[in-house]
Short mmCIF file of N, CA and C and ligand atoms in Angstrom, two decimals:
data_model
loop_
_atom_site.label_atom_id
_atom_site.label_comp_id
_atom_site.label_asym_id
_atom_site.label_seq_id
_atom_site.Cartn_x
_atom_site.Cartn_y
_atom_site.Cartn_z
N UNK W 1 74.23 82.72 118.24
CA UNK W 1 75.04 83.61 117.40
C UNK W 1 74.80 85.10 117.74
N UNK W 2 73.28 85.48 117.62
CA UNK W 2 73.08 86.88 118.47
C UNK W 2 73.10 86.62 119.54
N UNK W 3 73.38 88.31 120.09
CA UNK W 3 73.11 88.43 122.13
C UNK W 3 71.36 88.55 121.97
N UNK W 4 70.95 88.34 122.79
CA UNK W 4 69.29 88.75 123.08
C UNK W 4 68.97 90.28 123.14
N UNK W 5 69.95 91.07 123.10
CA UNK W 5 69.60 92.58 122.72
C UNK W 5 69.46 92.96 121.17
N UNK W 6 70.58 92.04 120.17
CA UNK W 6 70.14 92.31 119.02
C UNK W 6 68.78 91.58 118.45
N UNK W 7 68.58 90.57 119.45
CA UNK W 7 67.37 89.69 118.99
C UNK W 7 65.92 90.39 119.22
N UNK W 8 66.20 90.85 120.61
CA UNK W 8 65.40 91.93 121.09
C UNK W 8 64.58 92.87 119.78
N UNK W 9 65.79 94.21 119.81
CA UNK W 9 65.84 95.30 118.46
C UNK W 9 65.66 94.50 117.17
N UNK W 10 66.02 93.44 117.04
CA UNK W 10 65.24 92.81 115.25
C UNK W 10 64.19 92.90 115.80
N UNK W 11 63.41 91.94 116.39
CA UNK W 11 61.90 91.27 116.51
C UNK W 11 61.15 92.50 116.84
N UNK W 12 61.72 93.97 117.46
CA UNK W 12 60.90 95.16 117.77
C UNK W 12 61.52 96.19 117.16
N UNK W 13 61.96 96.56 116.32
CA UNK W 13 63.00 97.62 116.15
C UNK W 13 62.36 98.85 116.80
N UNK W 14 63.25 99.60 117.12
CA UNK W 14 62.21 100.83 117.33
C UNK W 14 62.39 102.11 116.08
N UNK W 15 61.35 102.98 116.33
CA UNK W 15 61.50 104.20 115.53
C UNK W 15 61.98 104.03 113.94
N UNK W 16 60.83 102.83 113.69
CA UNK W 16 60.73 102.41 111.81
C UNK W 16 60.13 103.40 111.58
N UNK W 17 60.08 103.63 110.25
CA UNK W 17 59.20 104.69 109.73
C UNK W 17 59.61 105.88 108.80
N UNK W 18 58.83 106.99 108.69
CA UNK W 18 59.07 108.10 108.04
C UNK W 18 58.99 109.05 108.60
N UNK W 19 59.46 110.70 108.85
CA UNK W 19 59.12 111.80 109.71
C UNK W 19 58.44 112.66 108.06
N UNK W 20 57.39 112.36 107.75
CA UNK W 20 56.85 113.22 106.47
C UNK W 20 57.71 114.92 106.54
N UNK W 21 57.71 115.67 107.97
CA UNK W 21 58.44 116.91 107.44
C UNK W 21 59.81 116.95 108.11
N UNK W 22 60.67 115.91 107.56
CA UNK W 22 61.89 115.95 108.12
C UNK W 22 62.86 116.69 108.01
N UNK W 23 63.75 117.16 108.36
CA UNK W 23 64.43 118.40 108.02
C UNK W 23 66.35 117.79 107.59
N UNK W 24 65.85 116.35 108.41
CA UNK W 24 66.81 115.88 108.07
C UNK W 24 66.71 114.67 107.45
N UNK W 25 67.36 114.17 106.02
CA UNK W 25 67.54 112.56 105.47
C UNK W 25 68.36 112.57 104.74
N UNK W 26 69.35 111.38 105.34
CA UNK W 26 70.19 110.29 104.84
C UNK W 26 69.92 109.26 104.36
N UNK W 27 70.60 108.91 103.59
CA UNK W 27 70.86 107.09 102.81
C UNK W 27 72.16 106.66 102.76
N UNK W 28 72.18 105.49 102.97
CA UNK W 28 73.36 105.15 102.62
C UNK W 28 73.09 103.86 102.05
N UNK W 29 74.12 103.07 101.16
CA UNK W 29 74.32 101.67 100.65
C UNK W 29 74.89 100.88 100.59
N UNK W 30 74.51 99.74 100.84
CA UNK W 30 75.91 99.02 100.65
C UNK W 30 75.84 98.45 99.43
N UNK W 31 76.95 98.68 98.47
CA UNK W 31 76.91 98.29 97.42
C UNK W 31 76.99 96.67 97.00
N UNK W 32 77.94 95.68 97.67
CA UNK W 32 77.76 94.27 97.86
C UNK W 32 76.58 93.77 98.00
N UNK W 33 76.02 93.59 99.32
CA UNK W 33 74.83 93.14 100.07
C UNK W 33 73.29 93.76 99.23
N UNK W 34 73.71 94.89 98.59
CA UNK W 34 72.60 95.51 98.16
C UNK W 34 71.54 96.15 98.95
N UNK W 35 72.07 95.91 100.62
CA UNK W 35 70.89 96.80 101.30
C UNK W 35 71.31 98.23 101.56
N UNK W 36 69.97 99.09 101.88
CA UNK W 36 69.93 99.87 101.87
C UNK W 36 69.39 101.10 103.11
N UNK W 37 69.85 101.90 103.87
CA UNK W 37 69.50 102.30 105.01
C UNK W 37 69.00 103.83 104.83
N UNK W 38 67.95 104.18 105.18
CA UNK W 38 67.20 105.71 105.17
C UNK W 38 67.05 106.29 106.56
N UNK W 39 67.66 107.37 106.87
CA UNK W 39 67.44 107.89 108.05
C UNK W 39 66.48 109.16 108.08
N UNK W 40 65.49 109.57 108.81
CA UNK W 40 65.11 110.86 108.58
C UNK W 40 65.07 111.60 110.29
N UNK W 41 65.25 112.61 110.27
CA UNK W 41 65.25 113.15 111.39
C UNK W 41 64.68 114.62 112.12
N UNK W 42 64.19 115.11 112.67
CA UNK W 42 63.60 116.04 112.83
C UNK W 42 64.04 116.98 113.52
N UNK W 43 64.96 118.09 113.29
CA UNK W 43 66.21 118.65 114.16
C UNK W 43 65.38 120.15 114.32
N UNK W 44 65.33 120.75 116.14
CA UNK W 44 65.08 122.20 116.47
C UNK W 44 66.32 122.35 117.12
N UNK W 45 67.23 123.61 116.54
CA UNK W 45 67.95 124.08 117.42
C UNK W 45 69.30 123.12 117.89
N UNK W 46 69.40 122.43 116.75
CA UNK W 46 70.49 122.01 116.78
C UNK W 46 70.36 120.41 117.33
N UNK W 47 68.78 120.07 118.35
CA UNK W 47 69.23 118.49 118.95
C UNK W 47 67.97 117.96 118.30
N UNK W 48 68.24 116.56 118.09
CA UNK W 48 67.32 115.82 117.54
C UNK W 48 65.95 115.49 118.10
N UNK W 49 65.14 116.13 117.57
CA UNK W 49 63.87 116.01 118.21
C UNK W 49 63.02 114.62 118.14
N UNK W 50 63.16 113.51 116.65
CA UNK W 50 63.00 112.80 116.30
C UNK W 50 63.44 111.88 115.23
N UNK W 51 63.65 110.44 115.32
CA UNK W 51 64.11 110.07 114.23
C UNK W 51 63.81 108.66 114.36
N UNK W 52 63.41 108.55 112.56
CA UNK W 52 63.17 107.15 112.18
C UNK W 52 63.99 106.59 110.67
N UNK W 53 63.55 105.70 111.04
CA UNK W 53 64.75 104.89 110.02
C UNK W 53 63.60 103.90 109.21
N UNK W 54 64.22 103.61 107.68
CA UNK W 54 64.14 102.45 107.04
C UNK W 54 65.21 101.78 106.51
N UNK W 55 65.42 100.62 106.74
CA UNK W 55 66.36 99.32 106.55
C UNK W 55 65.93 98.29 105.70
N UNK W 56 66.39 98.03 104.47
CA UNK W 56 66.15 97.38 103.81
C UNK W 56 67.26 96.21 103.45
N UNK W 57 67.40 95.85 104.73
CA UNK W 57 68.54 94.84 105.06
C UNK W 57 68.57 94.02 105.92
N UNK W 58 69.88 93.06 106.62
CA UNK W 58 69.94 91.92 107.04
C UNK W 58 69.34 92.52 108.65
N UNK W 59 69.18 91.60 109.31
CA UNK W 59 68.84 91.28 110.49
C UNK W 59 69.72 92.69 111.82
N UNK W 60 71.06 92.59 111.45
CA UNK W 60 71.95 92.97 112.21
C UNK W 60 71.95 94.69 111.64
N UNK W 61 71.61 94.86 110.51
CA UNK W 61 71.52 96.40 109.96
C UNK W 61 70.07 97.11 111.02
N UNK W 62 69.05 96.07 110.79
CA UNK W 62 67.95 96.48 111.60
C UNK W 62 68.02 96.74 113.05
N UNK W 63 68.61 95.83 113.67
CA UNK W 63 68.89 96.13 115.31
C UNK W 63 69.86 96.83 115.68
N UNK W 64 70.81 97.07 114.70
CA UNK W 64 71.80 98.55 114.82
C UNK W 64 71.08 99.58 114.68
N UNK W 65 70.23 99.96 113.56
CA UNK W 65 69.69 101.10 113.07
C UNK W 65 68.32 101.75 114.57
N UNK W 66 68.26 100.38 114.90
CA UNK W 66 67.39 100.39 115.73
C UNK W 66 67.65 101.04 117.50
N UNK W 67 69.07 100.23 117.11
CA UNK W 67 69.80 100.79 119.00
C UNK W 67 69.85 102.29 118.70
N UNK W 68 70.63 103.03 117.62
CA UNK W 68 71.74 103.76 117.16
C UNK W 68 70.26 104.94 117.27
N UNK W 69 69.05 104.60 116.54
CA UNK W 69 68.21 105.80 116.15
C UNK W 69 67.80 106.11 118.42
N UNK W 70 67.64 105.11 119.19
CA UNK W 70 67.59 105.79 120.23
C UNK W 70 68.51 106.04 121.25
N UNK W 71 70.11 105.58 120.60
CA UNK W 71 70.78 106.64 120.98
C UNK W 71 71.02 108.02 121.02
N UNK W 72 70.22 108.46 119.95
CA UNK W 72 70.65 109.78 119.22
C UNK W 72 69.82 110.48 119.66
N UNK W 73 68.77 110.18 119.76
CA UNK W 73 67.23 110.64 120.31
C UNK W 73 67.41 111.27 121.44
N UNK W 74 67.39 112.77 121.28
CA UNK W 74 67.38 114.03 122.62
C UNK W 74 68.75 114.56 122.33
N UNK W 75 69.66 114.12 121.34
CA UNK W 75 71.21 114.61 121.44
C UNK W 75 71.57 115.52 120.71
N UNK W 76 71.91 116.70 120.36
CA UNK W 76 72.02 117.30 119.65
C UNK W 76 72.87 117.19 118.43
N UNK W 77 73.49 117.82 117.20
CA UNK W 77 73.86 117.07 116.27
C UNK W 77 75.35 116.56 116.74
N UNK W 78 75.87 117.50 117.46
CA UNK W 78 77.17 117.53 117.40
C UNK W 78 77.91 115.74 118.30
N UNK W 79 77.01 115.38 119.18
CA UNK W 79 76.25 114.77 120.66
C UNK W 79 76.39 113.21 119.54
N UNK W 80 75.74 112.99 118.63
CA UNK W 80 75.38 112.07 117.48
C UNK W 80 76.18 112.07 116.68
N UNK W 81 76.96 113.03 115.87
CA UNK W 81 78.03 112.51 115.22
C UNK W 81 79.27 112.03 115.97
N UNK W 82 79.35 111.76 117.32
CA UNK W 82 80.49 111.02 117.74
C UNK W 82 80.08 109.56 117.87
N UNK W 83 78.85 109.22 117.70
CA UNK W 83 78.42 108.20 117.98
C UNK W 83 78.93 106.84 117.04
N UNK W 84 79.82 105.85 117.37
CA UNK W 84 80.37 104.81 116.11
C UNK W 84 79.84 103.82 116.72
N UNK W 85 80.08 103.03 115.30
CA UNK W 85 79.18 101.64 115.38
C UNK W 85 79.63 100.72 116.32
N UNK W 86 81.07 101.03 117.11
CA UNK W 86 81.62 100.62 118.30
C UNK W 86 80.60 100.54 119.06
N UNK W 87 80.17 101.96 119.73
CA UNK W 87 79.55 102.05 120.91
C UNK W 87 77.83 101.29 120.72
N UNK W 88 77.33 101.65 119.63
CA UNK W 88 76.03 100.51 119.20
C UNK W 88 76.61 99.37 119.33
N UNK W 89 77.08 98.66 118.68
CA UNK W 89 77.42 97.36 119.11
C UNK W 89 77.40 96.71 120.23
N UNK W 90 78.39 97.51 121.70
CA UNK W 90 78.67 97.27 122.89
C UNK W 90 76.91 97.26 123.70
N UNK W 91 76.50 98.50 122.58
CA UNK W 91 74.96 98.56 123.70
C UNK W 91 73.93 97.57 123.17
N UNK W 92 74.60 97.05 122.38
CA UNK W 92 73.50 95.83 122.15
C UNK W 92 73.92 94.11 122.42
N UNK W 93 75.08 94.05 123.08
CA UNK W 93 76.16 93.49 123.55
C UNK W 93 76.96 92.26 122.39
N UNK W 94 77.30 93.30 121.80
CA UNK W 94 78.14 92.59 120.74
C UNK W 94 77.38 91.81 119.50
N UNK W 95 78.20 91.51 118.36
CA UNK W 95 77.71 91.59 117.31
C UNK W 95 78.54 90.20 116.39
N UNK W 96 78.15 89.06 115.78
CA UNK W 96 79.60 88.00 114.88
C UNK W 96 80.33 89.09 114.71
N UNK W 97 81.55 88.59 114.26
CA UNK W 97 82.92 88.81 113.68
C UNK W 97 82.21 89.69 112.06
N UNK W 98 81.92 88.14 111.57
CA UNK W 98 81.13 88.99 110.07
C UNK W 98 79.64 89.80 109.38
N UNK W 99 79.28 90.03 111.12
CA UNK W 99 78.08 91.11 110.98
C UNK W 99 78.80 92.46 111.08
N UNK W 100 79.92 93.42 111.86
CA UNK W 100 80.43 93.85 112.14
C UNK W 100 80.18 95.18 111.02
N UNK W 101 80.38 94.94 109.80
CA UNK W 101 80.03 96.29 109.16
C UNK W 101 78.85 96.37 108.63
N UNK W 102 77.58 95.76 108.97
CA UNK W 102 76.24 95.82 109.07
C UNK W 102 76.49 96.64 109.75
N UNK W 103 76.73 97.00 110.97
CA UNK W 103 76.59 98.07 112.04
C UNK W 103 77.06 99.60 111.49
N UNK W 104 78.00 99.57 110.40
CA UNK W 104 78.48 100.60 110.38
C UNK W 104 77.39 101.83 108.83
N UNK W 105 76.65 100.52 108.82
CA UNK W 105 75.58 101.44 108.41
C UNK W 105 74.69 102.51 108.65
N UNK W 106 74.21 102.02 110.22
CA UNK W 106 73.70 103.16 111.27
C UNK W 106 74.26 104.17 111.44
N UNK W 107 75.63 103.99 111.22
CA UNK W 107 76.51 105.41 111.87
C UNK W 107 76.74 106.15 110.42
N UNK W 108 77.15 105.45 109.42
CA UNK W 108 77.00 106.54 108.19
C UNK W 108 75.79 106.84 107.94
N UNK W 109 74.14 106.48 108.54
CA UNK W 109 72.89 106.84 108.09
C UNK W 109 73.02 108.12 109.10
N UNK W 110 73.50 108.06 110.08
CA UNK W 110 73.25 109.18 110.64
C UNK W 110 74.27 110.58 110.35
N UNK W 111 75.27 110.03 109.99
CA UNK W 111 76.41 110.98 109.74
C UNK W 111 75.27 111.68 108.47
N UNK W 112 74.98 111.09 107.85
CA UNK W 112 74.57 111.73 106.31
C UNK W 112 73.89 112.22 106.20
N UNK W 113 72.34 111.99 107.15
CA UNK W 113 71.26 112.80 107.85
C UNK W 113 71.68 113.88 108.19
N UNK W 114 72.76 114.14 109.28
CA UNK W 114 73.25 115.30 109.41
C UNK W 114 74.00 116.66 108.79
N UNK W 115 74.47 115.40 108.33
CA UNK W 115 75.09 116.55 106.97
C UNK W 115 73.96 116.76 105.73
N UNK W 116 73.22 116.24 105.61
CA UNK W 116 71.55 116.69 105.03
C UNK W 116 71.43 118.25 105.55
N UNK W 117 70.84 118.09 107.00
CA UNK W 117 70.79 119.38 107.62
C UNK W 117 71.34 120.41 107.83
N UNK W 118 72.87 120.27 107.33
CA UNK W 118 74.00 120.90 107.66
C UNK W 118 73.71 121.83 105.93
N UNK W 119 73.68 120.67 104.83
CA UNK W 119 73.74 121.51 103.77
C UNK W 119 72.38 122.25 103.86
N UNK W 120 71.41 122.16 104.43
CA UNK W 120 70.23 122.61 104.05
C UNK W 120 69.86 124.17 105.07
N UNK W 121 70.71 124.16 106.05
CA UNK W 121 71.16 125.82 106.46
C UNK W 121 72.46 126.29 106.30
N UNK W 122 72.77 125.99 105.40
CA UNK W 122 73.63 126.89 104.41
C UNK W 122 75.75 126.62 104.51
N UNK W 123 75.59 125.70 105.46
CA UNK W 123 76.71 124.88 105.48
C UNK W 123 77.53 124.36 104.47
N UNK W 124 78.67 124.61 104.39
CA UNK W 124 79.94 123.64 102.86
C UNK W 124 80.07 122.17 104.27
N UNK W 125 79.46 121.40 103.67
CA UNK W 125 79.50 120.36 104.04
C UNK W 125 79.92 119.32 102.62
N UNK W 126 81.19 118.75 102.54
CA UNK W 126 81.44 117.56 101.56
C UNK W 126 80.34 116.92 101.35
N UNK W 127 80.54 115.90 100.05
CA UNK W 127 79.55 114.70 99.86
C UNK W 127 79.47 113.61 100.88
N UNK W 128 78.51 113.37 100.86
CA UNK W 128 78.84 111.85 102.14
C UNK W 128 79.53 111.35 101.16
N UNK W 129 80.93 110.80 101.55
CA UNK W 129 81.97 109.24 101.24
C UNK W 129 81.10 108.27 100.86
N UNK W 130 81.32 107.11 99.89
CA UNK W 130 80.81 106.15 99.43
C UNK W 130 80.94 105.20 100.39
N UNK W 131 80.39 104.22 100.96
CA UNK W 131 80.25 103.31 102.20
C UNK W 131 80.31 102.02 101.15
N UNK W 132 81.57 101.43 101.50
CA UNK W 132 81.82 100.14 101.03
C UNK W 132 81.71 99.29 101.91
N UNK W 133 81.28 97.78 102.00
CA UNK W 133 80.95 96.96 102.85
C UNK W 133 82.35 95.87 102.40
N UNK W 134 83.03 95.59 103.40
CA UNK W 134 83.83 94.08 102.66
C UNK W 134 83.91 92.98 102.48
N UNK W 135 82.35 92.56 102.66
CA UNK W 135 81.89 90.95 102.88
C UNK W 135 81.39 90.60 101.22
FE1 FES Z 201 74.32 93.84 104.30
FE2 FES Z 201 74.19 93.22 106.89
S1 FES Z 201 74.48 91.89 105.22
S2 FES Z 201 74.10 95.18 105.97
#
């Protein structure tokens, strides 16, 4: 049912954890499933210096959160918010039919992280959107 890349990123995820002086953190939820995704990130100068994640969810939230946090890793913000749960997916070579918006958790943890940082030097940045899951 998984490819061996998402099996991979479950059984190792990378970059779990906390950045204690993060400059950047997101959450997001899924309100159905009840899990829950924390991003924190450590931004100089605009590119991501570091970032870790907590996932308090299925299998497929973890090895997304997991591809997605070292995609982002060295990119600056702008570099990372194009990043969709498309292109994680493909780099972990595909994903079921009904894991599909598990993935799209990673990409609103990071969108929201960013816009964390965005409000926090002085940016009109909207609320992060409510992230509905449809399973
Ligand atoms: Fe909820 Fe995968 S089942 S994120």
């Amino acid at each position: 049912m998984y490819s061996e890349k998402v099996m991979e990123h479950f059984a190792n995820p990378r970059n779990v954890g906390e950045i204690p002086d993060a400059n950047a953190v997101g959450q997001v939820g899924n309100a159905k499933c009840g899990d829950i995704m924390k991003m924190y990130m450590k931004i100089e100068d605009n590119v991501i210096k570091d970032v870790k994640f907590k996932t308090f969810g299925c299998g497929a939230a973890i090895a997304t959160s997991s591809m997605a946090t070292e995609m982002v890793k060295g990119k600056t913000v702008d570099e990372a918010l194009q990043l969709t749960n498309k292109a994680v997916m493909e780099a972990l070579d595909g994903l079921p039919k009904e894991k599909i918006h598990c993935s799209v958790l990673a990409e609103e943890a990071i969108q929201s992280a960013i816009n964390d940082y965005r409000r926090r030097n002085g940016e009109d940045v909207p609320e992060d959107k409510e992230y509905t899951c449809e399973h």
